[in-house]
CSV table of C-alpha atoms in Angstrom, one decimal:
chain,number,residue,atom,x,y,z
L,27,GLN,CA,-19.3,-21.8,63.9
L,28,GLY,CA,-22.9,-22.6,64.2
L,29,GLN,CA,-24.9,-24.6,66.8
L,30,LEU,CA,-27.1,-27.6,66.3
L,31,VAL,CA,-29.1,-29.3,69.0
L,32,GLU,CA,-30.9,-32.6,68.3
L,33,SER,CA,-34.0,-33.9,70.1
L,34,GLY,CA,-36.3,-36.9,69.9
L,35,GLY,CA,-35.0,-40.4,69.5
L,36,GLY,CA,-34.9,-42.9,72.4
L,37,PRO,CA,-36.1,-46.5,72.4
L,38,VAL,CA,-38.5,-47.7,69.7
L,39,GLN,CA,-39.9,-51.0,68.6
L,40,ALA,CA,-38.9,-52.6,65.3
L,41,GLY,CA,-41.4,-51.6,62.7
L,42,GLY,CA,-42.3,-48.5,64.6
L,43,SER,CA,-41.7,-44.8,63.9
L,44,THR,CA,-40.0,-41.8,65.5
L,45,ARG,CA,-39.0,-38.3,64.6
L,46,LEU,CA,-35.8,-36.5,65.2
L,47,ALA,CA,-35.5,-32.7,65.3
L,48,CYS,CA,-32.5,-30.5,65.0
L,49,GLU,CA,-32.8,-26.9,66.1
L,50,ALA,CA,-30.2,-24.7,64.4
L,51,SER,CA,-28.7,-21.4,65.1
L,52,ALA,CA,-29.1,-18.8,62.4
L,53,SER,CA,-25.6,-19.3,61.0
L,54,SER,CA,-26.0,-23.1,60.8
L,55,TYR,CA,-29.4,-22.9,59.2
L,56,SER,CA,-28.0,-20.5,56.5
L,57,ARG,CA,-25.5,-23.0,55.3
L,58,HIS,CA,-26.3,-24.4,51.8
L,59,ALA,CA,-27.4,-27.9,53.0
L,60,MET,CA,-28.2,-29.8,56.1
L,61,ALA,CA,-28.1,-33.6,56.7
L,62,TRP,CA,-28.5,-36.4,59.0
L,63,PHE,CA,-25.8,-39.0,59.7
L,64,HIS,CA,-26.0,-42.3,61.5
L,65,GLN,CA,-23.3,-43.9,63.6
L,66,ALA,CA,-23.9,-47.5,64.5
L,67,PRO,CA,-22.1,-49.0,67.5
L,68,GLY,CA,-18.4,-49.6,66.5
L,69,SER,CA,-18.8,-47.9,63.1
L,70,GLY,CA,-18.1,-44.6,61.5
L,71,ARG,CA,-20.7,-41.9,60.6
L,72,GLU,CA,-22.7,-42.6,57.5
L,73,GLY,CA,-25.0,-40.3,55.7
L,74,VAL,CA,-28.7,-40.9,55.9
L,75,ALA,CA,-30.5,-37.9,54.2
L,76,ILE,CA,-29.6,-34.5,53.0
L,77,ILE,CA,-31.6,-31.4,52.1
L,78,ASP,CA,-30.4,-28.1,50.6
L,79,SER,CA,-31.7,-24.6,50.8
L,80,ASP,CA,-33.9,-25.1,47.7
L,81,GLY,CA,-35.6,-28.2,49.2
L,82,ASN,CA,-33.7,-30.7,47.1
L,83,THR,CA,-33.3,-34.0,48.9
L,84,ALA,CA,-31.4,-37.2,48.7
L,85,TYR,CA,-31.3,-40.4,50.7
L,86,THR,CA,-28.9,-43.3,51.1
L,87,LYS,CA,-30.1,-46.7,50.0
L,88,SER,CA,-30.9,-47.8,53.6
L,89,ALA,CA,-33.1,-44.7,54.2
L,90,LYS,CA,-34.9,-44.4,50.9
L,91,GLY,CA,-38.6,-45.2,51.2
L,92,ARG,CA,-38.5,-45.3,55.0
L,93,PHE,CA,-37.1,-41.9,56.1
L,94,THR,CA,-38.1,-38.4,55.2
L,95,ILE,CA,-36.0,-35.3,55.7
L,96,SER,CA,-37.7,-31.9,56.0
L,97,LYS,CA,-37.1,-28.5,57.4
L,98,ASP,CA,-39.1,-25.6,58.9
L,99,ASP,CA,-37.6,-22.3,57.8
L,100,TYR,CA,-39.5,-20.3,60.4
L,101,LYS,CA,-38.4,-22.5,63.3
L,102,LYS,CA,-34.9,-23.1,61.8
L,103,THR,CA,-35.4,-26.7,62.5
L,104,LEU,CA,-34.4,-29.9,60.6
L,105,TYR,CA,-36.4,-33.1,60.9
L,106,LEU,CA,-36.0,-36.7,60.2
L,107,GLN,CA,-39.2,-38.8,60.1
L,108,MET,CA,-38.1,-42.5,60.5
L,109,ASN,CA,-40.6,-45.2,59.7
L,110,SER,CA,-40.5,-49.0,59.5
L,111,LEU,CA,-37.5,-49.0,61.8
L,112,LYS,CA,-35.1,-51.9,61.9
L,113,ASN,CA,-32.7,-53.1,64.4
L,114,GLU,CA,-29.8,-51.9,62.3
L,115,ASP,CA,-31.1,-48.4,62.5
L,116,THR,CA,-29.9,-48.4,66.1
L,117,GLY,CA,-27.2,-45.9,66.8
L,118,VAL,CA,-26.4,-42.2,67.3
L,119,TYR,CA,-27.9,-39.8,64.8
L,120,TYR,CA,-26.2,-36.5,64.1
L,121,CYS,CA,-27.4,-33.4,62.5
L,122,ALA,CA,-24.9,-31.5,60.3
L,123,ALA,CA,-24.8,-28.3,58.2
L,124,GLY,CA,-22.4,-27.6,55.4
L,125,GLU,CA,-21.9,-24.6,53.1
L,126,ASP,CA,-20.2,-26.7,50.4
L,127,ALA,CA,-22.5,-29.7,50.6
L,128,VAL,CA,-24.3,-30.3,47.3
L,129,VAL,CA,-27.2,-32.7,46.9
L,130,GLY,CA,-26.3,-35.2,44.2
L,131,SER,CA,-22.6,-34.6,44.3
L,132,TRP,CA,-20.0,-37.3,44.9
L,133,TYR,CA,-19.1,-35.8,48.2
L,134,GLU,CA,-22.6,-35.3,49.6
L,135,TRP,CA,-22.1,-38.0,52.2
L,136,LEU,CA,-18.6,-37.1,53.3
L,137,PRO,CA,-18.6,-36.0,56.9
L,138,THR,CA,-15.8,-33.6,56.1
L,139,THR,CA,-18.1,-31.6,53.9
L,140,PHE,CA,-20.0,-30.4,56.9
L,141,GLU,CA,-18.7,-27.7,59.2
L,142,ASP,CA,-21.3,-27.8,61.9
L,143,TRP,CA,-22.4,-30.8,64.0
L,144,GLY,CA,-24.8,-31.5,66.7
L,145,GLN,CA,-23.9,-33.5,69.8
L,146,GLY,CA,-25.8,-36.6,68.5
L,147,ILE,CA,-28.9,-38.4,69.8
L,148,GLN,CA,-29.4,-42.1,70.5
L,149,VAL,CA,-32.1,-44.2,68.8
L,150,THR,CA,-32.4,-47.7,70.0
L,151,VAL,CA,-34.6,-50.1,67.9
L,152,SER,CA,-35.5,-53.4,69.6
L,153,SER,CA,-37.5,-56.4,68.4
């Protein structure tokens, strides 16, 4: 099993921006796709953005137009640029990697599709 370590996050004002990073082990980074999930207080994990090894991306409705997922192959690091943050973006963000994850598939946002998970990092958006 691979290893994923998130960084960034913290408190941010509504309307502001922040960037999350996820440093991956070689085995995690070699999986077909990587993604970011969001877990709001009292809720389950929900997909935010996904990117595959070819650079194809997809976003959930809440993230589209505000968030950008990207990766640096040299650093083996996944990023999530978050702009125009809203209070409802508050929660824990998880980085995940999955060999069977396919961008555009019906299961792209299923947490069970991903084998490797980071420990999560808190983002708190306040007005």
